[in-house]
Amino acid sequence: MLSVILPSYNEELMIKTTSKTLSDILEKEKIDYELIFVDDGSKDDTWHEIMEEKSTNSRVRGVRFSRNFGKEAAIFAGLAEGQGDCTVIMDCDLQHPPEKVVEMYRLWEQGYAVVEGVKTSRGSESFIHRMCANAFYRIMSKATGVNMKNASDFKLIDSKVVKAILKCPEKNVFFRALSSWVGFKSTIVEFDVNERVAGESKWNGKSLFIYAITNIVAFSTAPLQFVSIAGFFTFLFAVVMGIQSLIRYFNGKALEGFTTVILLILLIGSVLMISLGFIGYYLAKIYEEIKGRPRYIISDKTD
Ligand code: UDP
Ligand code: MG
């Protein structure tokens, strides 16, 4: 059986259309399936829509969070809930083309454990958005050693991969990267991002920025290395300035150079502050992880 996980946050306009489109395609292809909608604490009627859809289509299942826990949490809940031999994760706004699910499924039948959806185009995005996204994916590709440039959350994974992913205990996790990190035989399927049919994107500049920083910290310790590198350069600088000061002292010109002192204090002070900030951020993340709180809390479930 194929499980399709659909994280949904304020998607009341999309639930029925998405469910219908997917069921039609999968039934036509004679693929046994279940659709798992994870309501990520929506503020609109998403849960009601899921319940209604469930009453007309018995293959639909729903999980509802007690509040908004974010898309990654919703994906994890779906993975824990699904009973399929393989699982597809896709957005519930139909931006991930549903007919590609069949293509992914056929590749799985040929023995691939991970089928990654790779974007051929990024849809309509502003220039700045595109630039930031590029920078983010460059950093992430370096951190994971996997080319993430056109990666997406749209993918099919085998049940043994699901098991491996569910074993990763960390709460701050970047699902896209994790599915490559676990390894297994994988291939890709290219797709064009569709326009959103109804509803609106849940992201804005600020939330994307926080998302980017969180994921970089979750997968890479490169910012911490900045601290050592900055320390090394400050030390070199200190040696040069130290020698210069000593020469001035022995030449009897020691009182001059007060501006230099001010500049040095400011420079070293700011490097120290930035470095402490980086360390503090990682510390905060460790603190969050060590509390061991659950990734999400379920308030309702169908059947
Ligand atoms: N989503 C979610 N929780 C959130 C934000 C988004 O489950 O906190 C879901 C959303 O319902 C959709 C998918 O994640 O199915 C992608 O969201 P969206 O379409 O807003 O992102 P975009 O396509 O603009 O990147
Ligand atoms: Mg979308």
CSV table of C-alpha atoms and ligand atoms in Angstrom, one decimal:
chain,number,residue,atom,x,y,z
A,1,MET,CA,0.0,0.0,0.0
A,2,LEU,CA,1.0,3.6,-0.7
A,3,SER,CA,0.6,6.2,2.1
A,4,VAL,CA,0.4,9.8,1.0
A,5,ILE,CA,1.2,12.3,3.7
A,6,LEU,CA,-0.3,15.8,3.3
A,7,PRO,CA,0.7,18.4,5.9
A,8,SER,CA,-2.1,20.9,5.9
A,9,TYR,CA,-2.1,24.3,7.6
A,10,ASN,CA,-5.1,26.5,6.9
A,11,GLU,CA,-5.9,24.6,3.7
A,12,GLU,CA,-9.7,24.4,4.0
A,13,LEU,CA,-10.0,25.4,0.3
A,14,MET,CA,-7.7,22.6,-0.8
A,15,ILE,CA,-8.6,19.4,1.1
A,16,LYS,CA,-11.4,18.2,-1.1
A,17,THR,CA,-9.8,19.1,-4.4
A,18,THR,CA,-6.5,17.5,-3.4
A,19,SER,CA,-8.2,14.4,-2.0
A,20,LYS,CA,-10.3,14.0,-5.1
A,21,THR,CA,-7.5,14.6,-7.6
A,22,LEU,CA,-5.2,12.1,-5.8
A,23,SER,CA,-7.9,9.4,-5.4
A,24,ASP,CA,-8.8,9.7,-9.1
A,25,ILE,CA,-5.3,9.3,-10.3
A,26,LEU,CA,-4.4,6.4,-7.9
A,27,GLU,CA,-7.6,4.5,-8.5
A,28,LYS,CA,-7.1,4.8,-12.2
A,29,GLU,CA,-3.6,3.3,-11.8
A,30,LYS,CA,-5.0,0.6,-9.5
A,31,ILE,CA,-2.6,1.6,-6.7
A,32,ASP,CA,-3.7,0.7,-3.2
A,33,TYR,CA,-3.4,3.8,-1.1
A,34,GLU,CA,-4.3,5.9,1.9
A,35,LEU,CA,-4.3,9.6,2.2
A,36,ILE,CA,-3.2,11.0,5.6
A,37,PHE,CA,-4.0,14.6,6.1
A,38,VAL,CA,-2.1,16.1,9.1
A,39,ASP,CA,-3.9,19.2,10.3
A,40,ASP,CA,-1.0,21.3,11.7
A,41,GLY,CA,-3.2,23.3,14.1
A,42,SER,CA,-5.1,25.2,11.4
A,43,LYS,CA,-7.2,28.2,12.4
A,44,ASP,CA,-9.8,27.7,9.7
A,45,ASP,CA,-12.1,24.8,8.9
A,46,THR,CA,-9.4,22.4,7.7
A,47,TRP,CA,-10.2,19.7,10.3
A,48,HIS,CA,-13.9,19.8,9.5
A,49,GLU,CA,-13.1,19.4,5.8
A,50,ILE,CA,-10.9,16.4,6.5
A,51,MET,CA,-13.7,14.8,8.6
A,52,GLU,CA,-16.2,15.4,5.8
A,53,GLU,CA,-13.8,14.0,3.2
A,54,LYS,CA,-13.2,11.0,5.4
A,55,SER,CA,-17.0,10.3,5.5
A,56,THR,CA,-17.1,10.1,1.7
A,57,ASN,CA,-13.8,8.4,1.1
A,58,SER,CA,-12.7,5.7,3.5
A,59,ARG,CA,-9.1,5.8,2.4
A,60,VAL,CA,-8.8,9.3,3.9
A,61,ARG,CA,-7.3,9.5,7.4
A,62,GLY,CA,-6.7,12.6,9.5
A,63,VAL,CA,-4.5,13.6,12.4
A,64,ARG,CA,-5.0,16.9,14.1
A,65,PHE,CA,-2.3,18.8,16.2
A,66,SER,CA,-3.2,20.7,19.3
A,67,ARG,CA,-1.5,23.7,17.8
A,68,ASN,CA,0.7,24.7,14.9
A,69,PHE,CA,4.0,22.7,15.2
A,70,GLY,CA,5.3,23.3,11.7
A,71,LYS,CA,5.5,21.4,8.5
A,72,GLU,CA,8.4,19.1,9.6
A,73,ALA,CA,6.5,18.0,12.7
A,74,ALA,CA,3.4,17.3,10.5
A,75,ILE,CA,5.6,15.2,8.2
A,76,PHE,CA,6.9,13.2,11.1
A,77,ALA,CA,3.4,12.6,12.5
A,78,GLY,CA,2.3,11.4,9.0
A,79,LEU,CA,5.3,9.0,8.9
A,80,ALA,CA,4.5,7.6,12.3
A,81,GLU,CA,0.9,7.2,11.3
A,82,GLY,CA,1.2,5.7,7.8
A,83,GLN,CA,1.0,2.0,7.3
A,84,GLY,CA,2.1,1.8,3.7
A,85,ASP,CA,5.0,-0.2,2.2
A,86,CYS,CA,6.1,3.1,0.8
A,87,THR,CA,5.2,6.7,1.6
A,88,VAL,CA,4.9,9.9,-0.5
A,89,ILE,CA,5.2,13.2,1.1
A,90,MET,CA,3.6,16.1,-0.7
A,91,ASP,CA,2.1,19.6,-0.2
A,92,CYS,CA,-1.6,19.7,0.0
A,93,ASP,CA,-1.9,22.7,-2.3
A,94,LEU,CA,-1.3,20.7,-5.5
A,95,GLN,CA,1.9,22.6,-6.2
A,96,HIS,CA,3.6,19.2,-6.3
A,97,PRO,CA,2.1,17.6,-9.5
A,98,PRO,CA,-0.1,14.6,-8.4
A,99,GLU,CA,0.6,12.6,-11.6
A,100,LYS,CA,4.2,12.4,-10.6
A,101,VAL,CA,3.2,10.3,-7.6
A,102,VAL,CA,2.5,7.5,-10.0
A,103,GLU,CA,5.9,7.9,-11.7
A,104,MET,CA,7.5,7.7,-8.2
A,105,TYR,CA,5.5,4.7,-7.3
A,106,ARG,CA,6.7,2.9,-10.4
A,107,LEU,CA,10.3,3.6,-9.6
A,108,TRP,CA,9.7,2.3,-6.1
A,109,GLU,CA,8.4,-0.9,-7.7
A,110,GLN,CA,11.7,-1.2,-9.6
A,111,GLY,CA,13.5,-1.2,-6.3
A,112,TYR,CA,14.4,2.3,-5.4
A,113,ALA,CA,14.1,3.1,-1.7
A,114,VAL,CA,14.1,6.9,-2.0
A,115,VAL,CA,12.7,8.9,-5.0
A,116,GLU,CA,13.4,12.6,-4.6
A,117,GLY,CA,11.3,15.2,-6.3
A,118,VAL,CA,13.6,17.7,-7.9
A,119,LYS,CA,12.3,21.1,-9.1
A,120,THR,CA,13.1,22.0,-12.7
A,121,SER,CA,11.9,25.5,-12.1
A,122,ARG,CA,11.2,27.3,-8.8
A,123,GLY,CA,7.8,28.6,-9.8
A,124,SER,CA,7.1,32.4,-9.6
A,125,GLU,CA,9.4,33.9,-7.0
A,126,SER,CA,10.8,37.4,-6.6
A,127,PHE,CA,14.5,38.1,-7.4
A,128,ILE,CA,15.4,38.6,-3.7
A,129,HIS,CA,13.6,35.4,-2.7
A,130,ARG,CA,15.5,33.5,-5.3
A,131,MET,CA,18.8,34.9,-4.2
A,132,CYS,CA,18.2,34.1,-0.6
A,133,ALA,CA,17.0,30.6,-1.5
A,134,ASN,CA,20.2,30.1,-3.6
A,135,ALA,CA,22.5,31.2,-0.7
A,136,PHE,CA,20.6,28.9,1.7
A,137,TYR,CA,20.8,25.9,-0.5
A,138,ARG,CA,24.5,26.5,-1.1
A,139,ILE,CA,25.2,26.4,2.6
A,140,MET,CA,22.9,23.4,3.1
A,141,SER,CA,24.5,21.5,0.3
A,142,LYS,CA,27.9,22.0,1.9
A,143,ALA,CA,26.7,21.0,5.3
A,144,THR,CA,25.0,17.8,4.1
A,145,GLY,CA,27.4,16.9,1.3
A,146,VAL,CA,24.3,16.4,-0.9
A,147,ASN,CA,23.3,18.8,-3.7
A,148,MET,CA,20.2,20.4,-2.3
A,149,LYS,CA,19.8,23.2,-4.9
A,150,ASN,CA,16.5,22.1,-6.3
A,151,ALA,CA,15.5,19.7,-3.5
A,152,SER,CA,12.0,19.7,-2.2
A,153,ASP,CA,9.9,18.0,0.4
A,154,PHE,CA,8.1,16.1,-2.4
A,155,LYS,CA,9.4,12.6,-2.3
A,156,LEU,CA,8.7,8.9,-2.0
A,157,ILE,CA,10.4,6.8,0.6
A,158,ASP,CA,10.3,3.1,1.4
A,159,SER,CA,9.0,1.9,4.7
A,160,LYS,CA,12.5,0.9,5.8
A,161,VAL,CA,13.6,4.5,5.2
A,162,VAL,CA,10.6,5.7,7.2
A,163,LYS,CA,11.8,3.5,10.1
A,164,ALA,CA,15.4,4.9,9.8
A,165,ILE,CA,14.1,8.5,9.8
A,166,LEU,CA,11.8,8.0,12.7
A,167,LYS,CA,14.8,6.7,14.7
A,168,CYS,CA,16.5,10.1,14.5
A,169,PRO,CA,15.6,11.6,17.8
A,170,GLU,CA,16.4,15.3,17.2
A,171,LYS,CA,13.5,17.7,17.3
A,172,ASN,CA,15.0,20.4,15.0
A,173,VAL,CA,15.3,18.6,11.8
A,174,PHE,CA,15.4,19.4,8.1
A,175,PHE,CA,13.4,16.7,6.5
A,176,ARG,CA,14.6,17.4,3.0
A,177,ALA,CA,18.2,16.8,4.0
A,178,LEU,CA,17.5,13.9,6.4
A,179,SER,CA,16.1,11.8,3.7
A,180,SER,CA,19.4,11.9,1.8
A,181,TRP,CA,21.4,11.6,5.0
A,182,VAL,CA,20.0,8.2,5.8
A,183,GLY,CA,21.4,6.8,2.6
A,184,PHE,CA,19.6,4.0,0.7
A,185,LYS,CA,19.3,3.5,-3.1
A,186,SER,CA,17.8,6.6,-4.5
A,187,THR,CA,16.9,8.3,-7.7
A,188,ILE,CA,15.1,11.5,-8.8
A,189,VAL,CA,12.0,12.6,-10.5
A,190,GLU,CA,11.9,16.1,-12.0
A,191,PHE,CA,8.8,18.2,-11.7
A,192,ASP,CA,7.6,21.8,-12.4
A,193,VAL,CA,6.2,23.6,-9.4
A,194,ASN,CA,2.5,24.4,-10.2
A,195,GLU,CA,0.9,27.6,-9.2
A,196,ARG,CA,-1.1,27.5,-6.0
A,197,VAL,CA,-4.8,26.8,-6.9
A,198,ALA,CA,-6.4,28.3,-3.8
A,199,GLY,CA,-5.4,29.7,-0.4
A,200,GLU,CA,-2.1,31.4,0.2
A,201,SER,CA,1.5,30.5,1.0
A,202,LYS,CA,2.2,30.2,4.7
A,203,TRP,CA,5.6,31.7,4.4
A,204,ASN,CA,6.8,35.3,4.5
A,205,GLY,CA,10.3,36.8,4.5
A,206,LYS,CA,10.7,36.6,8.3
A,207,SER,CA,9.5,33.1,8.7
A,208,LEU,CA,11.7,31.9,5.8
A,209,PHE,CA,14.7,33.6,7.4
A,210,ILE,CA,14.1,31.9,10.7
A,211,TYR,CA,13.5,28.6,8.9
A,212,ALA,CA,16.8,29.0,7.1
A,213,ILE,CA,18.8,29.8,10.2
A,214,THR,CA,17.2,26.9,12.2
A,215,ASN,CA,18.0,24.4,9.5
A,216,ILE,CA,21.6,25.5,9.0
A,217,VAL,CA,22.1,25.2,12.7
A,218,ALA,CA,20.4,21.8,12.7
A,219,PHE,CA,22.7,20.4,10.1
A,220,SER,CA,26.0,22.3,10.3
A,221,THR,CA,28.4,23.5,12.8
A,222,ALA,CA,30.1,25.9,10.3
A,223,PRO,CA,29.1,29.0,12.2
A,224,LEU,CA,30.9,27.8,15.2
A,225,GLN,CA,34.1,27.4,13.2
A,226,PHE,CA,33.7,31.1,12.4
A,227,VAL,CA,34.5,31.7,16.0
A,228,SER,CA,37.9,30.0,15.8
A,229,ILE,CA,38.7,31.6,12.4
A,230,ALA,CA,37.8,35.0,13.7
A,231,GLY,CA,40.0,34.3,16.8
A,232,PHE,CA,43.0,33.3,14.6
A,233,PHE,CA,42.8,36.5,12.5
A,234,THR,CA,42.4,38.7,15.6
A,235,PHE,CA,45.5,37.1,17.0
A,236,LEU,CA,47.5,37.7,13.9
A,237,PHE,CA,46.4,41.3,14.0
A,238,ALA,CA,47.3,41.5,17.7
A,239,VAL,CA,50.8,40.3,17.0
A,240,VAL,CA,51.3,43.0,14.3
A,241,MET,CA,49.9,45.7,16.4
A,242,GLY,CA,51.9,44.5,19.4
A,243,ILE,CA,55.2,44.7,17.6
A,244,GLN,CA,54.3,48.2,16.3
A,245,SER,CA,53.4,49.4,19.8
A,246,LEU,CA,56.7,48.0,21.3
A,247,ILE,CA,58.7,49.7,18.6
A,248,ARG,CA,56.9,53.0,19.3
A,249,TYR,CA,57.5,52.5,23.1
A,250,PHE,CA,61.3,52.0,22.7
A,251,ASN,CA,61.4,55.0,20.3
A,252,GLY,CA,59.8,57.1,23.1
A,253,LYS,CA,56.6,57.8,21.1
A,254,ALA,CA,54.2,55.7,23.2
A,255,LEU,CA,51.6,58.3,24.0
A,256,GLU,CA,50.3,58.7,20.5
A,257,GLY,CA,47.8,56.3,18.9
A,258,PHE,CA,44.8,56.8,21.1
A,259,THR,CA,42.5,56.4,18.1
A,260,THR,CA,44.1,53.0,17.4
A,261,VAL,CA,43.2,51.9,20.9
A,262,ILE,CA,39.6,52.9,20.5
A,263,LEU,CA,39.3,51.2,17.2
A,264,LEU,CA,40.9,48.0,18.5
A,265,ILE,CA,38.6,47.8,21.5
A,266,LEU,CA,35.6,48.3,19.2
A,267,LEU,CA,36.8,45.7,16.7
A,268,ILE,CA,37.7,43.0,19.2
A,269,GLY,CA,34.6,43.7,21.2
A,270,SER,CA,32.3,43.2,18.2
A,271,VAL,CA,34.1,40.0,17.1
A,272,LEU,CA,33.7,38.7,20.7
A,273,MET,CA,30.0,39.6,20.8
A,274,ILE,CA,29.3,38.0,17.4
A,275,SER,CA,31.1,34.8,18.4
A,276,LEU,CA,29.3,34.6,21.7
A,277,GLY,CA,26.1,35.1,19.8
A,278,PHE,CA,26.8,32.0,17.6
A,279,ILE,CA,27.8,29.9,20.6
A,280,GLY,CA,24.7,31.1,22.4
A,281,TYR,CA,22.5,30.1,19.5
A,282,TYR,CA,23.8,26.6,19.5
A,283,LEU,CA,23.5,26.4,23.2
A,284,ALA,CA,19.8,27.4,22.9
A,285,LYS,CA,19.3,24.7,20.4
A,286,ILE,CA,21.0,22.1,22.6
A,287,TYR,CA,18.8,23.3,25.5
A,288,GLU,CA,15.7,22.8,23.4
A,289,GLU,CA,16.7,19.3,22.3
A,290,ILE,CA,17.8,18.2,25.8
A,291,LYS,CA,14.4,19.0,27.2
A,292,GLY,CA,13.2,16.1,25.1
A,293,ARG,CA,9.7,17.5,24.6
A,294,PRO,CA,7.6,15.7,22.0
A,295,ARG,CA,7.8,16.9,18.4
A,296,TYR,CA,4.0,17.4,18.3
A,297,ILE,CA,0.9,16.8,20.3
A,298,ILE,CA,-2.1,15.1,18.7
A,299,SER,CA,-5.5,16.4,19.8
A,300,ASP,CA,-7.8,14.4,17.4
A,301,LYS,CA,-7.5,11.5,15.1
A,302,THR,CA,-9.9,9.8,12.7
A,303,ASP,CA,-10.6,6.1,13.4
B,1,UDP,N1,2.3,23.7,6.1
B,1,UDP,C1,2.2,23.1,7.3
B,1,UDP,N2,2.5,23.8,8.5
B,1,UDP,C2,3.0,25.1,8.5
B,1,UDP,C3,3.1,25.7,7.2
B,1,UDP,C4,2.8,25.0,6.0
B,1,UDP,O1,1.8,21.9,7.4
B,1,UDP,O2,3.2,25.6,9.5
B,1,UDP,C5,2.0,23.0,4.9
B,1,UDP,C6,1.0,23.7,4.0
B,1,UDP,O3,-0.4,23.4,4.3
B,1,UDP,C7,1.3,23.1,2.6
B,1,UDP,C8,2.8,22.9,2.7
B,1,UDP,O4,3.1,22.9,4.1
B,1,UDP,O5,0.7,21.9,2.4
B,1,UDP,C9,3.6,23.9,2.0
B,1,UDP,O6,3.2,25.2,2.4
B,1,UDP,P1,3.0,26.5,1.5
B,1,UDP,O7,2.3,26.0,0.2
B,1,UDP,O8,2.5,27.6,2.3
B,1,UDP,O9,4.5,26.8,1.1
B,1,UDP,P2,5.1,27.2,-0.3
B,1,UDP,O10,4.5,26.2,-1.3
B,1,UDP,O11,4.7,28.6,-0.6
B,1,UDP,O12,6.6,27.0,-0.2
B,2,MG,MG,2.7,25.7,-1.6
